[in-house]
Short mmCIF file of C-alpha atoms in Angstrom, two decimals:
data_model
loop_
_atom_site.label_atom_id
_atom_site.label_comp_id
_atom_site.label_asym_id
_atom_site.label_seq_id
_atom_site.Cartn_x
_atom_site.Cartn_y
_atom_site.Cartn_z
CA ALA A 1 2.62 50.89 18.77
CA THR A 2 1.03 48.17 16.63
CA GLN A 3 -1.69 47.87 19.25
CA THR A 4 -2.57 51.57 19.22
CA GLY A 5 -1.75 52.34 15.59
CA ASN A 6 0.25 55.38 16.70
CA SER A 7 3.16 55.83 14.28
CA TYR A 8 4.85 58.41 16.54
CA GLN A 9 5.75 55.66 19.00
CA TYR A 10 8.21 54.17 16.49
CA GLY A 11 10.74 56.98 17.03
CA PRO A 12 12.67 55.27 19.85
CA LEU A 13 12.80 52.00 17.88
CA HIS A 14 14.24 53.85 14.90
CA ASN A 15 16.99 55.19 17.16
CA VAL A 16 17.74 51.70 18.46
CA ILE A 17 18.02 50.35 14.90
CA ASN A 18 20.41 53.16 13.98
CA GLU A 19 22.67 52.34 16.94
CA LEU A 20 22.61 48.60 16.20
CA THR A 21 23.39 49.27 12.55
CA VAL A 22 26.59 51.05 13.53
CA LEU A 23 27.61 48.28 15.93
CA SER A 24 26.85 45.56 13.35
CA SER A 25 29.81 46.80 11.30
CA ALA A 26 32.30 46.72 14.20
CA ASN A 27 35.68 45.13 13.58
CA ILE A 28 35.33 43.04 16.75
CA ARG A 29 33.54 39.86 15.68
CA SER A 30 31.60 39.36 18.94
CA VAL A 31 30.21 42.90 18.83
CA ARG A 32 29.33 42.59 15.15
CA HIS A 33 27.61 39.26 15.73
CA THR A 34 25.62 40.40 18.80
CA ALA A 35 24.41 43.59 17.13
CA SER A 36 23.43 41.69 13.98
CA ALA A 37 21.55 39.06 15.99
CA ALA A 38 19.67 41.86 17.79
CA CYS A 39 18.72 43.34 14.42
CA TRP A 40 17.40 39.99 13.20
CA GLY A 41 15.23 39.85 16.33
CA VAL A 42 13.95 43.40 15.81
CA ALA A 43 13.16 42.70 12.16
CA GLY A 44 11.34 39.50 13.10
CA ALA A 45 9.21 41.49 15.55
CA LEU A 46 8.49 44.04 12.82
CA VAL A 47 7.28 41.25 10.53
CA ASP A 48 5.01 39.97 13.32
CA GLY A 49 3.78 43.53 13.84
CA GLN A 50 2.90 43.81 10.15
CA SER A 51 0.84 40.65 10.40
CA ASP A 52 -1.01 42.11 13.38
CA LEU A 53 -1.57 45.42 11.62
CA SER A 54 -2.78 43.74 8.43
CA ALA A 55 -5.44 41.91 10.41
CA LYS A 56 -6.52 45.14 12.16
CA ILE A 57 -6.66 47.08 8.87
CA GLU A 58 -8.74 44.37 7.21
CA THR A 59 -11.19 44.25 10.12
CA THR A 60 -11.50 48.03 10.36
CA GLN A 61 -11.98 48.42 6.60
CA ARG A 62 -14.75 45.85 6.72
CA GLN A 63 -16.45 47.78 9.53
CA LEU A 64 -16.01 51.04 7.61
CA LYS A 65 -17.58 49.54 4.49
CA SER A 66 -20.57 48.44 6.53
CA GLU A 67 -21.01 51.88 8.09
CA ALA A 68 -20.50 53.68 4.76
CA ALA A 69 -23.35 51.69 3.24
CA LYS A 70 -25.80 53.22 5.69
CA ALA A 71 -27.87 56.18 4.54
CA ASP A 72 -27.04 58.09 7.70
CA LYS A 73 -23.29 58.86 7.66
CA SER A 74 -22.57 58.38 11.33
CA LYS A 75 -19.78 59.71 13.51
CA LYS A 76 -18.60 56.11 13.85
CA ALA A 77 -17.87 55.98 10.09
CA ARG A 78 -15.60 59.02 10.37
CA GLN A 79 -13.84 57.48 13.35
CA LEU A 80 -13.30 54.23 11.47
CA LYS A 81 -11.91 56.13 8.49
CA ASP A 82 -9.43 57.90 10.76
CA ARG A 83 -8.57 54.59 12.37
CA VAL A 84 -7.80 52.99 8.99
CA ALA A 85 -5.59 55.95 8.04
CA SER A 86 -3.72 55.70 11.35
CA LEU A 87 -3.16 51.96 10.98
CA GLU A 88 -1.95 52.36 7.39
CA ASP A 89 0.53 55.03 8.55
CA SER A 90 1.82 52.56 11.13
CA ALA A 91 2.17 49.87 8.47
CA LYS A 92 4.22 52.25 6.30
CA MET A 93 6.45 53.07 9.26
CA LEU A 94 7.02 49.38 9.95
CA ASP A 95 8.00 48.87 6.32
CA GLU A 96 10.50 51.73 6.60
CA LEU A 97 12.02 50.25 9.76
CA LEU A 98 12.22 46.78 8.21
CA LEU A 99 13.95 48.18 5.12
CA ALA A 100 16.32 50.09 7.40
CA VAL A 101 17.44 46.78 8.92
CA PHE A 102 17.67 45.17 5.50
CA ASN A 103 19.66 47.97 3.84
CA GLY A 104 21.71 48.92 6.88
CA VAL A 105 22.59 45.47 8.23
CA PHE A 106 21.60 42.55 6.01
CA VAL A 107 23.20 43.78 2.77
CA HIS A 108 26.54 43.92 4.61
CA ARG A 109 26.33 40.84 6.84
CA TYR A 110 25.18 38.40 4.13
CA ARG A 111 28.71 38.71 2.74
CA ASP A 112 30.48 38.90 6.10
CA ARG A 113 33.87 37.19 6.26
CA ASP A 114 32.51 35.02 9.10
CA SER A 115 30.35 32.20 7.68
CA LYS A 116 28.24 32.06 10.87
CA LEU A 117 27.05 35.61 10.28
CA ARG A 118 26.31 34.87 6.63
CA ASP A 119 24.33 31.79 7.68
CA GLU A 120 22.27 33.71 10.25
CA ALA A 121 21.68 36.62 7.87
CA ILE A 122 20.22 34.52 5.04
CA SER A 123 18.20 32.40 7.48
CA ALA A 124 16.71 35.57 8.97
CA LEU A 125 15.75 36.88 5.52
CA GLY A 126 14.05 33.57 4.75
CA LYS A 127 11.94 33.86 7.90
CA TRP A 128 10.97 37.44 7.06
CA ILE A 129 9.80 36.42 3.59
CA VAL A 130 7.75 33.52 4.95
CA GLY A 131 6.15 35.86 7.51
CA TYR A 132 5.58 38.79 5.14
CA PRO A 133 5.42 37.43 1.56
CA GLN A 134 3.08 40.13 0.24
CA LYS A 135 5.93 42.64 0.61
CA LEU A 136 9.14 40.60 0.56
CA LEU A 137 8.43 37.82 -1.95
CA ASP A 138 10.19 39.76 -4.67
CA ASP A 139 13.36 39.33 -6.71
CA LYS A 140 14.82 42.34 -4.91
CA PHE A 141 15.16 40.09 -1.86
CA LEU A 142 15.24 36.62 -3.43
CA LYS A 143 18.37 37.32 -5.47
CA TYR A 144 20.50 37.12 -2.33
CA PHE A 145 19.59 33.44 -1.98
CA GLY A 146 20.77 32.85 -5.52
CA TRP A 147 24.08 34.56 -4.90
CA LEU A 148 24.74 32.56 -1.73
CA LEU A 149 24.10 29.28 -3.53
CA HIS A 150 27.77 29.67 -4.50
CA ASP A 151 28.99 30.26 -0.93
CA LYS A 152 32.14 28.30 -0.06
CA ASP A 153 30.76 27.21 3.31
CA PRO A 154 28.35 24.22 3.18
CA ALA A 155 26.42 25.45 6.23
CA VAL A 156 25.53 28.65 4.36
CA ARG A 157 24.53 26.75 1.22
CA SER A 158 22.38 24.45 3.35
CA ALA A 159 20.71 27.44 5.05
CA VAL A 160 19.90 28.90 1.63
CA ILE A 161 18.30 25.68 0.38
CA THR A 162 16.34 25.21 3.62
CA SER A 163 14.99 28.77 3.43
CA LEU A 164 14.03 28.37 -0.23
CA THR A 165 12.17 25.15 0.59
CA ASP A 166 10.15 26.99 3.25
CA ILE A 167 9.42 29.84 0.83
CA PHE A 168 8.31 27.50 -1.96
CA SER A 169 5.92 25.78 0.44
CA LEU A 170 3.93 29.04 0.72
CA GLU A 171 0.60 29.08 -1.07
CA ALA A 172 0.61 31.06 -4.30
CA SER A 173 4.39 31.53 -4.13
CA THR A 174 5.14 30.05 -7.56
CA GLU A 175 4.56 33.19 -9.63
CA GLY A 176 6.81 35.31 -7.44
CA LEU A 177 9.60 32.73 -7.63
CA LEU A 178 9.60 32.04 -11.37
CA LEU A 179 12.14 34.77 -12.11
CA PHE A 180 14.42 33.43 -9.39
CA CYS A 181 14.18 29.89 -10.77
CA THR A 182 14.80 31.09 -14.30
CA ARG A 183 18.04 32.72 -13.17
CA PHE A 184 19.30 30.08 -10.76
CA ASN A 185 17.76 26.71 -11.67
CA LYS A 186 20.99 25.45 -13.27
CA ARG A 187 22.85 26.10 -10.04
CA LEU A 188 20.11 24.33 -8.06
CA LEU A 189 20.49 21.25 -10.25
CA ASP A 190 24.25 21.32 -9.75
CA MET A 191 23.79 21.39 -5.98
CA ALA A 192 22.13 17.99 -6.07
CA HIS A 193 25.72 16.80 -6.67
CA ASP A 194 27.17 18.96 -3.87
CA VAL A 195 30.17 17.46 -2.10
CA ASP A 196 28.38 18.07 1.20
CA GLU A 197 25.77 15.37 1.79
CA GLU A 198 23.42 17.61 3.82
CA VAL A 199 23.37 20.23 1.07
CA ALA A 200 22.68 17.63 -1.61
CA ILE A 201 19.87 16.05 0.43
CA ALA A 202 18.29 19.45 1.13
CA THR A 203 18.50 20.22 -2.59
CA PHE A 204 16.54 17.09 -3.51
CA LYS A 205 13.87 18.08 -0.97
CA LEU A 206 13.67 21.50 -2.65
CA LEU A 207 13.49 19.96 -6.13
CA CYS A 208 10.54 17.85 -4.96
CA GLU A 209 8.82 21.05 -3.80
CA LEU A 210 9.47 22.60 -7.22
CA LEU A 211 8.06 19.51 -8.89
CA VAL A 212 4.88 19.63 -6.82
CA ALA A 213 4.50 23.38 -7.41
CA GLY A 214 4.77 22.83 -11.17
CA VAL A 215 7.82 25.07 -11.45
CA LEU A 216 9.86 22.43 -13.26
CA ASP A 217 7.18 22.34 -15.98
CA HIS A 218 7.35 26.07 -16.74
CA GLU A 219 8.52 26.76 -20.28
CA ASP A 220 11.42 28.96 -19.14
CA ILE A 221 12.60 26.50 -16.49
CA ALA A 222 11.55 23.01 -17.64
CA MET A 223 14.24 20.40 -17.08
CA THR A 224 15.47 18.43 -20.07
CA ASP A 225 15.38 14.64 -20.25
CA GLU A 226 19.16 14.67 -19.95
CA GLU A 227 19.01 16.69 -16.72
CA PHE A 228 16.46 14.30 -15.24
CA THR A 229 18.64 11.35 -16.25
CA VAL A 230 21.73 12.84 -14.58
CA LEU A 231 19.85 13.40 -11.29
CA ASP A 232 18.21 9.98 -11.43
CA GLY A 233 21.64 8.40 -11.86
CA LEU A 234 22.50 9.41 -8.28
CA VAL A 235 20.12 6.70 -7.07
CA PHE A 236 22.69 4.04 -7.97
CA HIS A 237 25.81 6.04 -7.16
CA ARG A 238 27.65 3.82 -4.68
CA GLY A 239 29.91 6.70 -3.68
CA ARG A 240 27.04 8.63 -2.05
CA SER A 241 25.25 7.93 1.21
CA ASN A 242 22.12 5.79 1.32
CA GLU A 243 20.16 8.77 2.68
CA LEU A 244 21.06 10.88 -0.33
CA ARG A 245 20.28 8.05 -2.72
CA LEU A 246 16.94 7.55 -0.99
CA HIS A 247 15.97 11.19 -1.58
CA ALA A 248 17.17 10.91 -5.18
CA MET A 249 14.95 7.85 -5.58
CA LYS A 250 11.95 9.71 -4.13
CA PHE A 251 12.55 12.53 -6.60
CA ALA A 252 12.86 10.08 -9.51
CA LEU A 253 9.65 8.24 -8.64
CA SER A 254 7.85 11.54 -8.05
CA HIS A 255 8.61 12.93 -11.47
CA PHE A 256 7.81 9.62 -13.21
CA ASP A 257 4.48 9.45 -11.41
CA HIS A 258 3.89 13.16 -12.06
CA PHE A 259 4.20 12.83 -15.83
CA ASP A 260 2.18 9.61 -15.82
CA ASP A 261 -0.68 11.35 -14.04
CA GLU A 262 -0.67 14.03 -16.74
CA ALA A 263 -0.82 11.38 -19.42
CA ASP A 264 -3.79 9.75 -17.73
CA GLU A 265 -5.63 13.05 -17.60
CA ASP A 266 -4.98 13.75 -21.27
CA ASN A 267 -5.94 10.30 -22.51
CA ASN A 268 -8.98 9.61 -20.29
CA VAL A 269 -8.14 5.94 -20.58
CA ASP A 270 -11.23 4.47 -18.94
CA GLU A 271 -14.61 6.17 -19.07
CA ASP A 272 -15.71 4.18 -16.01
CA ASP A 273 -12.90 5.80 -14.02
CA ASP A 274 -14.81 9.11 -14.05
CA GLU A 275 -17.43 7.46 -11.89
CA LYS A 276 -14.86 6.14 -9.43
CA PRO A 277 -13.67 8.39 -6.57
CA LYS A 278 -9.92 8.99 -6.69
CA GLY A 279 -9.51 7.41 -3.27
CA SER A 280 -11.39 4.21 -4.17
CA ALA A 281 -9.75 0.82 -3.74
CA ARG A 282 -9.60 0.42 -7.50
CA GLU A 283 -7.77 3.72 -7.95
CA VAL A 284 -5.31 2.87 -5.17
CA GLU A 285 -4.53 -0.48 -6.80
CA LYS A 286 -4.09 1.13 -10.22
CA ARG A 287 -1.77 3.77 -8.81
CA ALA A 288 0.34 1.16 -6.99
CA ALA A 289 0.58 -0.96 -10.14
CA ARG A 290 1.57 2.08 -12.18
CA GLN A 291 4.28 3.03 -9.68
CA LEU A 292 5.68 -0.51 -9.73
CA ASP A 293 5.72 -0.45 -13.52
CA GLU A 294 7.50 2.91 -13.49
CA LEU A 295 10.01 1.60 -10.97
CA LEU A 296 10.85 -1.37 -13.17
CA ASP A 297 11.18 0.86 -16.23
CA PHE A 298 13.42 3.22 -14.28
CA CYS A 299 15.67 0.40 -13.06
CA ASP A 300 15.84 -1.11 -16.53
CA ALA A 301 16.83 2.22 -18.05
CA THR A 302 19.34 3.10 -15.32
CA ILE A 303 21.02 -0.20 -14.49
CA SER A 304 22.82 -1.50 -17.53
CA THR A 305 25.84 -3.24 -16.01
CA GLY A 306 24.17 -6.56 -15.28
CA ASP A 307 26.10 -6.65 -12.00
CA PRO A 308 24.28 -8.90 -9.47
CA SER A 309 25.34 -6.49 -6.72
CA ASP A 310 22.73 -4.07 -8.08
CA LEU A 311 20.21 -6.17 -6.18
CA GLU A 312 21.61 -4.65 -3.00
CA ASP A 313 19.69 -1.51 -3.92
CA ALA A 314 16.34 -3.30 -3.59
CA ASP A 315 15.79 -2.13 0.00
CA LEU A 316 16.56 1.45 -1.01
CA LEU A 317 14.00 1.37 -3.81
CA VAL A 318 11.31 -0.17 -1.60
CA ASP A 319 11.93 2.40 1.16
CA ALA A 320 11.57 5.22 -1.35
CA MET A 321 8.27 3.87 -2.63
CA VAL A 322 6.92 3.39 0.89
CA GLN A 323 7.71 7.03 1.73
CA LEU A 324 5.97 8.46 -1.34
CA PRO A 325 2.66 10.24 -0.59
CA GLN A 326 -0.15 7.72 -0.75
CA VAL A 327 -3.63 8.14 -2.18
CA GLN A 328 -6.09 8.66 0.65
CA GLN A 329 -8.74 6.00 0.91
#
C-alpha cells in the first residue's frame, strides 16, 4: 500500500491489528507475549512505511511545484496533485494504525506484570521514536520512559536508559526533550547511583549525551555544583566496579573540559589563536595540557584522605583520558 499510495489497502491490516490487540491482553502469558511481539513488528513496519511515504511525498511535491510554475497548466500537474493527495491520505492512515497499536497494546503492556513484556514494550517505543521523530518525539510518548525509570526490574530500567540515549543522539532532538528532562532529570541523576551496575553505566553514557547536547546547561535543567560533585565522587568509590568508575571519570573530565572550552571562547585568551586551525599541533598540545591540569585539579578536590592507596586509581584516570574524544589533526 505504501508503494501505490492506495489507502484502501490498509483495511486488512487494520483487522489484523484489532485481532492482535485482543490477544495481547490474554491471561495466558505466552499468548499475550506473542501477540504483543507481533504488534511491535507491525508498528515497526508502519514506521518504515512512513519513512517511505515521506520521501515519496517530498519528491512528488517538488515535481508538482516545478509543473505548477509553468505557464501552461498541464495534465501532468493535475495528476501530480492527485498523487500528493493520495500519498498524504496513506500517511494519515498509517498514523491511525500506528496509534491503534500504541493505544490498544503499548499503553497496557508497558505496565504488564511480566518484566520481559515491559522491557520489550518500551524498547519498541524507543525504536519507533528514532524512526519517526517528526510525529513521535513528543511528551505524549516520552513520558512513559520517565515513568519506567522507577521500574523495579533493572532490565527495564536499562532498556529505558538505552532508548533515551538513542533518542538524544538524534539531530535536533534537544528541544523536543527539554520538557522530559525538566520533569525527570532528578531521577536520571539518581540512577547514576543505581544498585545495578549496567543501569548506572548506561546512565553515565546518557548523561554524557545530555552534556554534549547542551541539555545540562539549560536554565530549567542545569545541574548544580553539588550535583556534579556527587556524581564525580563515584570515580573514587571503591565499592563500585572499575567499569562504572571509568564512565564516571569520562563524564567528570567531559564536563570540566566543556566548561573550560566555554571560558576560552568568552575570554579570547590569545589573539594569535584565531589564526591557528583548531586541529593544529599547537591547539592539540594546549588541549592536552588543559585536560591534564583539569585532571590534577579534579583529583586534588576529590581525594582528601591522603591515603597512598589512592594511587591505585592512576590507571583508571589514564584510561578515561585516553578514551575521551580527541581533537582531529
